[in-house]
mmCIF file of C-alpha atoms in Angstrom:
data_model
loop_
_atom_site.group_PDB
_atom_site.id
_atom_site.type_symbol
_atom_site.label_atom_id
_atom_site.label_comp_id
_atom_site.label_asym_id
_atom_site.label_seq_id
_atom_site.Cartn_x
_atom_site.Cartn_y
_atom_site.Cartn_z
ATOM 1 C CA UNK A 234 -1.877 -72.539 -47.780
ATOM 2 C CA UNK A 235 0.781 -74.033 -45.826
ATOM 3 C CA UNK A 236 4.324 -72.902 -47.279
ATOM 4 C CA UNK A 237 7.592 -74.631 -46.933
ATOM 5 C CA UNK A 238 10.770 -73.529 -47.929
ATOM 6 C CA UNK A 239 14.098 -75.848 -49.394
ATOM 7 C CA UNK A 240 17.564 -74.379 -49.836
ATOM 8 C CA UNK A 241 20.997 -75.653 -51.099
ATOM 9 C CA UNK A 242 23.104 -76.372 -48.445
ATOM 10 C CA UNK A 243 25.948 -74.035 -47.518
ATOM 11 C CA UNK A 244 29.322 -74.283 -46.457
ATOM 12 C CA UNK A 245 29.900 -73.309 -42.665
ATOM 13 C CA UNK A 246 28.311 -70.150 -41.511
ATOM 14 C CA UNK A 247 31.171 -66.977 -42.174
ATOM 15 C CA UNK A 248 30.805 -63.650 -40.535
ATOM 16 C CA UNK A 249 28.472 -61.305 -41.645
ATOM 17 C CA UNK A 250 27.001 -64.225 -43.829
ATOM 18 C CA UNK A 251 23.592 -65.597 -41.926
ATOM 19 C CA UNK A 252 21.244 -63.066 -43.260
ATOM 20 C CA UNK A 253 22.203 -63.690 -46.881
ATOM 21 C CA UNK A 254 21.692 -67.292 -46.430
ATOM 22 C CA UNK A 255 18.263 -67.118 -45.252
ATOM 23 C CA UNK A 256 17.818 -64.884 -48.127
ATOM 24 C CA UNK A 257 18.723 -67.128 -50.569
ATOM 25 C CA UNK A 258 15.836 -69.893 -49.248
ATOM 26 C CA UNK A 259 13.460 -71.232 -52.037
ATOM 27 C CA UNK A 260 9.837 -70.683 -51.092
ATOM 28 C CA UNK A 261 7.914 -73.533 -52.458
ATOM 29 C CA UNK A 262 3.999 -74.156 -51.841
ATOM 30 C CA UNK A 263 3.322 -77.778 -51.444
ATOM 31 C CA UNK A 264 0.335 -77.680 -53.628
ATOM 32 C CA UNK A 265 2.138 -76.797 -56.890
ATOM 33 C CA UNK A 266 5.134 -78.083 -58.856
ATOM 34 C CA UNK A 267 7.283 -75.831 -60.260
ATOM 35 C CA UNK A 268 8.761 -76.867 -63.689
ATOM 36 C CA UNK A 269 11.902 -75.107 -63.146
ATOM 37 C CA UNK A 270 14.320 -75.302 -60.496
ATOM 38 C CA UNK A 271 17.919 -76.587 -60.302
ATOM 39 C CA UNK A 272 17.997 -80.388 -61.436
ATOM 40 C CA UNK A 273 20.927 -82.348 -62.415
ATOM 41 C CA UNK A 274 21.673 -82.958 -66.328
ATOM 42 C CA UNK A 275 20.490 -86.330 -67.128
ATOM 43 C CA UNK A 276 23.050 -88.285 -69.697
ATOM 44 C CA UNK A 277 21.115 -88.991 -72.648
ATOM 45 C CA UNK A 278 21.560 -92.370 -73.698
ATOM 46 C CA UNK A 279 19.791 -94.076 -77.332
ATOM 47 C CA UNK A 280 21.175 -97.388 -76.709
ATOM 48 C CA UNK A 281 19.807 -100.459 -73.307
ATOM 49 C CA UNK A 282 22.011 -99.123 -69.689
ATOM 50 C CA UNK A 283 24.946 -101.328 -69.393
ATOM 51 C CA UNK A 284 26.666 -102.541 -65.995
ATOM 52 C CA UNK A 285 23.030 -103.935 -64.646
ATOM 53 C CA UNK A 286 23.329 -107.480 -63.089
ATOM 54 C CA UNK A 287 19.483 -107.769 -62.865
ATOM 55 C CA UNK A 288 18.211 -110.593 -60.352
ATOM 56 C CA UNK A 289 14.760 -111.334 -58.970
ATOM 57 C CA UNK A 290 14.257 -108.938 -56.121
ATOM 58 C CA UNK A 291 15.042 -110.420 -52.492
ATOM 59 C CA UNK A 292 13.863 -107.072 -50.891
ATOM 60 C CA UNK A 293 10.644 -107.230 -49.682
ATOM 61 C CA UNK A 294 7.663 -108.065 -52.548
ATOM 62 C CA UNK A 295 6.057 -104.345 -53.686
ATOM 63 C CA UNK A 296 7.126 -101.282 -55.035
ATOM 64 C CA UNK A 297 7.614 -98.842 -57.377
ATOM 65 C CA UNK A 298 9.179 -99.643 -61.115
ATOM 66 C CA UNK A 299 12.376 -96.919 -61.534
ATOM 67 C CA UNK A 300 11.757 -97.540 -65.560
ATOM 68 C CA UNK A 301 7.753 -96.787 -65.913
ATOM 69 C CA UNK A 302 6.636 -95.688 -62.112
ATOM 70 C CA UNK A 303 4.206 -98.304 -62.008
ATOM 71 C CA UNK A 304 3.396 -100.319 -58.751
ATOM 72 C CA UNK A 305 5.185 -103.870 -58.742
ATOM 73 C CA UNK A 306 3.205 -106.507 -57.411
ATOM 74 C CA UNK A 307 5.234 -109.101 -55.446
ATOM 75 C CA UNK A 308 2.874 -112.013 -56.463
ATOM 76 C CA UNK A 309 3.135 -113.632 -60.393
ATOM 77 C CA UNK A 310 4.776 -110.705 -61.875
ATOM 78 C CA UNK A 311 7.676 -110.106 -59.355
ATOM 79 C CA UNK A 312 10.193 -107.581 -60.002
ATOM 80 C CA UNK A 313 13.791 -107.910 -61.071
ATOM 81 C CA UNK A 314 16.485 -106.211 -59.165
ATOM 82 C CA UNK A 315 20.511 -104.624 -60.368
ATOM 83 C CA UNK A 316 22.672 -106.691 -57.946
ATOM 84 C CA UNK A 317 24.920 -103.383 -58.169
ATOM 85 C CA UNK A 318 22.901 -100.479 -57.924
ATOM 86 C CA UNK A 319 19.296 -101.250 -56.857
ATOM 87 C CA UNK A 320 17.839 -100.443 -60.034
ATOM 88 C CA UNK A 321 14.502 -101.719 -59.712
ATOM 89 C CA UNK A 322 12.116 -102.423 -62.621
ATOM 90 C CA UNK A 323 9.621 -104.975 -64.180
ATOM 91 C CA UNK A 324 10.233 -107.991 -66.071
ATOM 92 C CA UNK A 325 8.768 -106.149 -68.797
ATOM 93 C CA UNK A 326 10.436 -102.870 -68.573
ATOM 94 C CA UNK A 327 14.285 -104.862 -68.411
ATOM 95 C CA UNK A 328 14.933 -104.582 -72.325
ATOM 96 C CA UNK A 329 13.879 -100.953 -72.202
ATOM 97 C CA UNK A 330 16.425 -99.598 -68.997
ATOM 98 C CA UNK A 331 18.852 -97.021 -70.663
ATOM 99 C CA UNK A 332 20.389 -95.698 -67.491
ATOM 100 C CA UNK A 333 24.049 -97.550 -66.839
ATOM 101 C CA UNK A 334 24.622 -98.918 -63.928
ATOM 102 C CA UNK A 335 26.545 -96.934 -61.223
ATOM 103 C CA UNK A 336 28.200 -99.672 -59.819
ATOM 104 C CA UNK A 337 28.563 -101.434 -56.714
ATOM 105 C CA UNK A 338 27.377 -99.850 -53.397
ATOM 106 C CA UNK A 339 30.787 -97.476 -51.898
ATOM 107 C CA UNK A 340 32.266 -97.012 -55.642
ATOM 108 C CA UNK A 341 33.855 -94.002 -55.209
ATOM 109 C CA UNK A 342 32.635 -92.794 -51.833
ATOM 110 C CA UNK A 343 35.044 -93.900 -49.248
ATOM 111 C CA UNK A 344 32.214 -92.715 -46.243
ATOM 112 C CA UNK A 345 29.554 -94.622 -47.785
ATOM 113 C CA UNK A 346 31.396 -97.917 -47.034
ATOM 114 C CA UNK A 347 31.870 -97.764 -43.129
ATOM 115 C CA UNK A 348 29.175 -96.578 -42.432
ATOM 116 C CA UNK A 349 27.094 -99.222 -44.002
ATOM 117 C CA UNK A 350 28.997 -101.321 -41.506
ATOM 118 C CA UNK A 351 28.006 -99.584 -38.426
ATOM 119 C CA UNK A 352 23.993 -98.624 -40.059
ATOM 120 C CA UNK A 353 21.688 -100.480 -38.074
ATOM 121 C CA UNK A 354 17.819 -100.632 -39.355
ATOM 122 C CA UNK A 355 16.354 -100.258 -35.811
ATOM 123 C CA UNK A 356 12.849 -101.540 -37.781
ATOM 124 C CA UNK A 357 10.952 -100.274 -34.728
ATOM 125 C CA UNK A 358 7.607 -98.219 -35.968
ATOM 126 C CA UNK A 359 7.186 -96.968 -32.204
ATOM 127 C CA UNK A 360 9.146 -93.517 -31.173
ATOM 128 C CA UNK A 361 11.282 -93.859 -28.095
ATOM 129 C CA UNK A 362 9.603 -92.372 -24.652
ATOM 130 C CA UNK A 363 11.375 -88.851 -25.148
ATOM 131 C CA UNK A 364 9.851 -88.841 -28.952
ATOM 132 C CA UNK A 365 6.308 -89.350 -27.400
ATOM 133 C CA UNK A 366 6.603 -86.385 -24.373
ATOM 134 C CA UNK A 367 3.853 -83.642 -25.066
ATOM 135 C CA UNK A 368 4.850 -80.268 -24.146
ATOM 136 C CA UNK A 369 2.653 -77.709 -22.475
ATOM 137 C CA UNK A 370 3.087 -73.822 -23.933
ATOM 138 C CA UNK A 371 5.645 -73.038 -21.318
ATOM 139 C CA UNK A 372 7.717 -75.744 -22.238
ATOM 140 C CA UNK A 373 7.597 -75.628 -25.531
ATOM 141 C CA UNK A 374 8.599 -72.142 -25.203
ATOM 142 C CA UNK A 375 11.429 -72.742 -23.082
ATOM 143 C CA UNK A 376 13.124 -75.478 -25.628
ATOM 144 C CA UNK A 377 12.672 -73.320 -28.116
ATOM 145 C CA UNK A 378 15.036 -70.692 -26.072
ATOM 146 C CA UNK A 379 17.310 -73.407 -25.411
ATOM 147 C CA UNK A 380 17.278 -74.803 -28.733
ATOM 148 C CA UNK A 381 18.284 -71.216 -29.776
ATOM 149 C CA UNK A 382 21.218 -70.597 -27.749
ATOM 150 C CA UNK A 383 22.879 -74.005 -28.425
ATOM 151 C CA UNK A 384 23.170 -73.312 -32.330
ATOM 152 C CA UNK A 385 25.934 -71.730 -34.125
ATOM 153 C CA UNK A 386 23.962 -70.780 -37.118
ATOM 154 C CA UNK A 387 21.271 -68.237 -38.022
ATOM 155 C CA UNK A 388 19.166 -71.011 -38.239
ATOM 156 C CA UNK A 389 16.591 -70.021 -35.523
ATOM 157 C CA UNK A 390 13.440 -71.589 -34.278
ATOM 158 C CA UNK A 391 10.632 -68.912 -33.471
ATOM 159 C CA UNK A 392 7.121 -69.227 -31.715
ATOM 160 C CA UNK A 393 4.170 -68.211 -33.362
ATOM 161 C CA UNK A 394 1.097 -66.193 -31.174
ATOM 162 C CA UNK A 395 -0.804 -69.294 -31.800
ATOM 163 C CA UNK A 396 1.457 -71.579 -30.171
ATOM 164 C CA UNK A 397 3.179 -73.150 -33.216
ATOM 165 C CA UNK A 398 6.538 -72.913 -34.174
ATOM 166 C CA UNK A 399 8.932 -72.989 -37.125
ATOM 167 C CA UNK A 400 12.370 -73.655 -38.249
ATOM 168 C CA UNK A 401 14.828 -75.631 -40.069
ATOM 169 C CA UNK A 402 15.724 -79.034 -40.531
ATOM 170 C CA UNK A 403 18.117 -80.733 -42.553
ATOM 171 C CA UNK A 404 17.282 -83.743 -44.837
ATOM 172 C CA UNK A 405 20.407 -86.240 -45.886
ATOM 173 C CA UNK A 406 19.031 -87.204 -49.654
ATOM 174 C CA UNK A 407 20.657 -91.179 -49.459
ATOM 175 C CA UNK A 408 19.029 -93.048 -52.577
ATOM 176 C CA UNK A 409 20.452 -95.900 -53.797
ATOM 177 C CA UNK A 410 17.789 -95.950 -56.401
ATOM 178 C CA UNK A 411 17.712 -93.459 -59.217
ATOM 179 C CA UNK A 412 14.601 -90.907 -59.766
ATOM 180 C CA UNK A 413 12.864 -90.109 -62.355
ATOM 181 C CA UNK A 414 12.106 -86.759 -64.039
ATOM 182 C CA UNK A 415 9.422 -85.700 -66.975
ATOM 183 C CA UNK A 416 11.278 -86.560 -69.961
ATOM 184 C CA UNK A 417 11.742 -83.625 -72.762
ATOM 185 C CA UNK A 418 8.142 -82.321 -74.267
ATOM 186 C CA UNK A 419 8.823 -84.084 -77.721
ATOM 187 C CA UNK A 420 10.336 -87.376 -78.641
ATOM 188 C CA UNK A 421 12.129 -88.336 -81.294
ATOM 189 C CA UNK A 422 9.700 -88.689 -83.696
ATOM 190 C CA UNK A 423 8.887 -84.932 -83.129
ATOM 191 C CA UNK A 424 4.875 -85.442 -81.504
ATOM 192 C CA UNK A 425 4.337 -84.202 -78.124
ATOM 193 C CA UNK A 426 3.733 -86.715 -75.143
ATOM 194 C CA UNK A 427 4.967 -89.586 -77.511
ATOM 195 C CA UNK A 428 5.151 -93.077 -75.683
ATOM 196 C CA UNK A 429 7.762 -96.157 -76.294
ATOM 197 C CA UNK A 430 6.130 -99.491 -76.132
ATOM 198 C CA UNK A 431 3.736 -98.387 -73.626
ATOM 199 C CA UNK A 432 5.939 -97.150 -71.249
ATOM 200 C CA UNK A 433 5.615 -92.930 -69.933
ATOM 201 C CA UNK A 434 8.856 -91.333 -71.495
ATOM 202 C CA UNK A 435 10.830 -90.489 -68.141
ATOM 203 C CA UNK A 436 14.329 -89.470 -67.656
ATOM 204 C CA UNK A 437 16.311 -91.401 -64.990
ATOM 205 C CA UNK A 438 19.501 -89.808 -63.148
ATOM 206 C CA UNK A 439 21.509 -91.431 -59.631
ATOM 207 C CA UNK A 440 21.102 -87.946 -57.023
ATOM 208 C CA UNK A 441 24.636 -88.104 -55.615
ATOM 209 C CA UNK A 442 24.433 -89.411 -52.301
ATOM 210 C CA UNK A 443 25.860 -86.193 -50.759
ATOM 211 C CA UNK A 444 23.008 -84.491 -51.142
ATOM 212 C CA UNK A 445 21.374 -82.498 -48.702
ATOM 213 C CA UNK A 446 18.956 -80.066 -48.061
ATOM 214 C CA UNK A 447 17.306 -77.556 -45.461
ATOM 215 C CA UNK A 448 13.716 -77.167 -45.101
ATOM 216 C CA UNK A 449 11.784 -73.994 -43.290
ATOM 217 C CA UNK A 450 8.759 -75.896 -41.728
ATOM 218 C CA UNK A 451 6.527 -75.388 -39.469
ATOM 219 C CA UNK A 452 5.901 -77.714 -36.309
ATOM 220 C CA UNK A 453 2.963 -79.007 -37.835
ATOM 221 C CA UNK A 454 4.499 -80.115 -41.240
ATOM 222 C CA UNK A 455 3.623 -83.789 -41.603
ATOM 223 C CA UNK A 456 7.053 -86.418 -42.447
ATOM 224 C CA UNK A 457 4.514 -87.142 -45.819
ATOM 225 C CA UNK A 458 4.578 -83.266 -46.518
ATOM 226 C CA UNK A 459 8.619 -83.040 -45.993
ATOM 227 C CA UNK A 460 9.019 -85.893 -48.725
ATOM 228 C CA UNK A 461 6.796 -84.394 -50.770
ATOM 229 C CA UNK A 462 8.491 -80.968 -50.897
ATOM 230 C CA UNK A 463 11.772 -82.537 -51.601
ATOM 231 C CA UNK A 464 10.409 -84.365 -54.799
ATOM 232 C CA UNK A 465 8.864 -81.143 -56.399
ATOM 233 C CA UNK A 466 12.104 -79.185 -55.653
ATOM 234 C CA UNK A 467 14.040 -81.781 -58.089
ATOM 235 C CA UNK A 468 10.793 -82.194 -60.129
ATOM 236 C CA UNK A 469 10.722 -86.239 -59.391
ATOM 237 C CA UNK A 470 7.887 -87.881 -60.702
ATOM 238 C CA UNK A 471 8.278 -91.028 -58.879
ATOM 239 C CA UNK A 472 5.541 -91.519 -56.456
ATOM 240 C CA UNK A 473 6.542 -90.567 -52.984
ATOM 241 C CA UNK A 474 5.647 -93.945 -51.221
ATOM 242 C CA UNK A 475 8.114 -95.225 -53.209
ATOM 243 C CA UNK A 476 10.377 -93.182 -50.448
ATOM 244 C CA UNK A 477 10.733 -93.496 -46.653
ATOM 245 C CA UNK A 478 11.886 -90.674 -44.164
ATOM 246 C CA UNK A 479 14.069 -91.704 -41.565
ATOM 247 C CA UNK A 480 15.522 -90.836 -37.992
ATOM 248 C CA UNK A 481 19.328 -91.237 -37.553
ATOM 249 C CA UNK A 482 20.990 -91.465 -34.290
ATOM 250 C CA UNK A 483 24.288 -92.172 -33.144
ATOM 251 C CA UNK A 484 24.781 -94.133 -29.975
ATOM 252 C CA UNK A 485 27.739 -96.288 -28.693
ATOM 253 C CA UNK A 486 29.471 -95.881 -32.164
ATOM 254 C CA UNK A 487 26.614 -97.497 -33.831
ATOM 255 C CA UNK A 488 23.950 -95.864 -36.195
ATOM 256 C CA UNK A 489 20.166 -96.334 -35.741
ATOM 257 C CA UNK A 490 17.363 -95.688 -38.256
ATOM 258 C CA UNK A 491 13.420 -96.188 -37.619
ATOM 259 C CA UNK A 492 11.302 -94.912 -40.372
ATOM 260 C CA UNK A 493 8.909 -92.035 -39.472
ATOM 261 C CA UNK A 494 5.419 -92.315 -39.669
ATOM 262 C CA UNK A 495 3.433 -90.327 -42.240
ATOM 263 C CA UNK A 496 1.793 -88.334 -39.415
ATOM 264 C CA UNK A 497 4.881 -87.636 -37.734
ATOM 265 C CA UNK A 498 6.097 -84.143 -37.296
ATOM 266 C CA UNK A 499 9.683 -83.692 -38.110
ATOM 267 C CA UNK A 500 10.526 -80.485 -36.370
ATOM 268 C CA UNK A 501 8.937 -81.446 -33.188
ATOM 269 C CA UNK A 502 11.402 -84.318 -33.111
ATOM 270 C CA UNK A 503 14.099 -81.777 -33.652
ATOM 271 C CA UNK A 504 13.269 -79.819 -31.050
ATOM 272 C CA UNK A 505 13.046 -82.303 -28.286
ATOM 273 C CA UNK A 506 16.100 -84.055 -29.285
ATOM 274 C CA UNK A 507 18.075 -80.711 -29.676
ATOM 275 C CA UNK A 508 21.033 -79.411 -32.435
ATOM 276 C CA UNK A 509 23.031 -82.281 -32.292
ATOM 277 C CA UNK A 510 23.040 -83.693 -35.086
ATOM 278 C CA UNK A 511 24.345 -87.116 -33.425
ATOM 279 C CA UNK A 512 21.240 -87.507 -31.332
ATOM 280 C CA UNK A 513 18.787 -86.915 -34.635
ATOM 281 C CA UNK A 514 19.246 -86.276 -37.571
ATOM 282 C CA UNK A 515 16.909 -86.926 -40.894
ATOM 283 C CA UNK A 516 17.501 -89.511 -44.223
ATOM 284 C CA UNK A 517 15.701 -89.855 -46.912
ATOM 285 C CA UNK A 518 15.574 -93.577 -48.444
ATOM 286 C CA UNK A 519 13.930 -96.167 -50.695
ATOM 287 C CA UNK A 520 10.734 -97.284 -48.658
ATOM 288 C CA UNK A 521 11.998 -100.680 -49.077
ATOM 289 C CA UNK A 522 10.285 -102.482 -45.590
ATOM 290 C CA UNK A 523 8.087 -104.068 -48.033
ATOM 291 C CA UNK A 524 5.063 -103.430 -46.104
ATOM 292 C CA UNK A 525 2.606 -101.571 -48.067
ATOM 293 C CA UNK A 526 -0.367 -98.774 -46.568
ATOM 294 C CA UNK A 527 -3.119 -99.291 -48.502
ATOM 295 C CA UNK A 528 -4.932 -96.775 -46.385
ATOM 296 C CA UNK A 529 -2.791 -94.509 -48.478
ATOM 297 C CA UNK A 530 -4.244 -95.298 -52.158
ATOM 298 C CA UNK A 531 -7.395 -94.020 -53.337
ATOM 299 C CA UNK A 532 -10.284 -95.863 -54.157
ATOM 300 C CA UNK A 533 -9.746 -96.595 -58.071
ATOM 301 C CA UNK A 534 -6.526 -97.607 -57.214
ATOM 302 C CA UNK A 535 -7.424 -100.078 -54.386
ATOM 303 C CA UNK A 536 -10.446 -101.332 -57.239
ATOM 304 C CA UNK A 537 -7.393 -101.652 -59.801
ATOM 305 C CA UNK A 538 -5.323 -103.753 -57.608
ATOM 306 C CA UNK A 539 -8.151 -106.117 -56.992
ATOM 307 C CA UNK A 540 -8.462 -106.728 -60.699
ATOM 308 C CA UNK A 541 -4.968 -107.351 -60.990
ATOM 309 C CA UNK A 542 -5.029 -109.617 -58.022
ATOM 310 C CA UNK A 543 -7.925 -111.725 -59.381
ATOM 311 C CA UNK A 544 -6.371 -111.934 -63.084
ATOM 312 C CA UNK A 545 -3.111 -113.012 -61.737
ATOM 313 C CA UNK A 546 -5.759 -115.559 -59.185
ATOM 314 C CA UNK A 547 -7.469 -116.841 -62.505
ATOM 315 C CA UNK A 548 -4.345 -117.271 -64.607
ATOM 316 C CA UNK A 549 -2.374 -119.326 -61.914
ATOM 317 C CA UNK A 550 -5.403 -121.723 -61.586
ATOM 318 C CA UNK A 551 -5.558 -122.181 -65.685
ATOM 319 C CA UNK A 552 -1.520 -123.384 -65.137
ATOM 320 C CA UNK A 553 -2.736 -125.522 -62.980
ATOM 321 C CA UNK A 554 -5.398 -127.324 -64.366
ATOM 322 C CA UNK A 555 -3.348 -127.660 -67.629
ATOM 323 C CA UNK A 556 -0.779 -128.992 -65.679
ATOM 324 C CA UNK A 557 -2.810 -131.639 -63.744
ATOM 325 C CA UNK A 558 -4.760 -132.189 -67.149
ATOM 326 C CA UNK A 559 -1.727 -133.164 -68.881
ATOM 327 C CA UNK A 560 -0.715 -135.296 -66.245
ATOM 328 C CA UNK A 561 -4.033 -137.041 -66.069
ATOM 329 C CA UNK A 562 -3.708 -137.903 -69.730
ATOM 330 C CA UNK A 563 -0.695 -139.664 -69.480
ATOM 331 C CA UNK A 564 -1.621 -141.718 -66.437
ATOM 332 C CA UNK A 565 -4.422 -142.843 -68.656
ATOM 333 C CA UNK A 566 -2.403 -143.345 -71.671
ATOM 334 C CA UNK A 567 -0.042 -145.599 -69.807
ATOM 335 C CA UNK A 568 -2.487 -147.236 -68.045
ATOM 336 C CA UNK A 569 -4.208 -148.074 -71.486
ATOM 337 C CA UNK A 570 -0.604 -149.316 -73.370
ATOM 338 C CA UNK A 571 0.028 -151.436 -70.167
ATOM 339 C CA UNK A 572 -1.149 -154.927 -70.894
ATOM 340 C CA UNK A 573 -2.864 -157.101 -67.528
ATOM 341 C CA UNK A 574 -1.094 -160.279 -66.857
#
């Protein structure tokens, strides 16, 4: 069972500090979820979130509800949007949101601001020619060694006898969005698993947009893997296509981002495009291109969607008729009160 291993971030290395840093990694398996593990405090809050300026969402047409989890269909049912903070939910789920708003995007982080201004959504799915060179077992081996001796940190990259490699990369946690964890085993009322108006009982927090994290991978790990990870190690219930990993570069004081591929292996990229972290570096965001992979549901899920679809089909065409039958009648009835002559 592939392993991969998430640790806090620490300040810069110190002397004689490297090996208890590595020490200190979390080992998590990506086939289990471990209930415990550091999570931030939630704010419990009885009474509806206040601060939202909810709109119908602009933003491309599906995703994710931050309230209930559900998929949001773009078509009949659209979803509304906080104008502030990007709280995204149903139309349904509005009168149940308890998280407050956390304000307008760069409230109280000075960074966040210019940098939004030089961000630039390169929205290409293709990697760049140097992202697409394959590397024969010499090569790979000599990068490796240079990858090594450029770093200032214990944070090594070793080959394997099989010809794979591991190592570390470093994911930038930037939601705008809040996540969701599994809300407290009993509700109010005292019964276990206890629902409100239909809706899962979830607790919603805002990560700070500081976060970030380092992952021990292998060169293998899969950009769908590394997201994965990073939910169970805050124990996020939201479903990971609601998120995106991204490539950050830094050219000609302007910021690039193109959104990896599922298949794509993280710390292959990181070892072709070296330490720096201004010619790569990793983000995770809201999957918010609107474009949707169905490839990526299951079967019952694809079959669910279709019902959906066609009930949404069948109600629009009732509006319609009633409309046109309405209209109909009172042609006729002013055709009948209208005297010839």
């Amino acid at each position: 069972m592939e392993l991969i291993e998430l640790r806090e971030l620490q300040p810069e290395p110190r002397p004689g500090r490297g090996r208890l840093e590595r020490a200190n990694a979390l080992r998590i398996s990506p086939a289990r979820r471990h209930g415990s593990g550091a999570r931030p405090e939630p704010r419990p809050a009885a009474a509806q979130g206040t601060g939202h300026r909810f709109e119908p969402r602009r933003r491309g047409l599906h995703t994710w509800c931050d309230l209930c989890g559900d998929f949001v269909w773009g078509g009949g049912r659209k979803s509304l949007q906080c104008r502030h903070c990007s709280f995204t939910c149903h139309y349904r789920c509005r009168a149940l949101v308890r998280l407050d708003c956390s304000g307008p995007p760069g409230t109280g982080d000075e960074d966040d601001g210019s940098e939004q201004e030089l961000e630039k959504d390169t929205n290409v799915d293709e990697p760049s020619s140097w992202e697409t060179a394959e590397l024969d077992p010499a090569q790979v081996e000599q990068r490796i060694k240079e990858y090594n001796s450029q770093i200032n940190s214990n944070l090594f990259m070793s080959l394997n006898k099989d010809g794979s490699y591991t190592g570390f990369i470093k994911v930038q946690l930037k939601l705008a969005r809040p996540v969701s964890v599994p809300a407290a085993k009993r509700g109010p009322g005292g019964r276990p698993g206890q629902r409100t108006a239909g809706v899962k009982r979830r607790t919603s927090f805002y990560l700070p947009r500081g976060t970030v994290k380092h992952l021990h991978v292998l060169s293998h790990t899969r950009a769908s893997e590394v997201i994965s990870a990073l939910l169970r190690k805050f124990t996020v219930v939201d479903d990971p296509r609601k998120f995106a990993l991204f490539e950050r570069s830094e050219k000609d004081e302007q910021v690039y981002l193109r959104k990896l591929a599922d298949e794509e292996q993280p710390l292959r990229l990181r070892l072709l495009a070296g330490p720096s972290e201004k010619a790569l570096s990793f983000v995770l965001k809201e999957n918010e291109s609107g474009e949707v992979n169905w490839d990526a549901f299951s079967l019952p899920e694809l079959h669910n969607f279709l019902r959906i679809l066609q009930r949404e089909e069948d109600e629009q065409l009732r509006r319609v008729r009633h409309r046109y039958a309405r209209c109909r009648r009172e042609l006729q009835a002013a055709l009948a009160a209208h005297t010839p002559g």
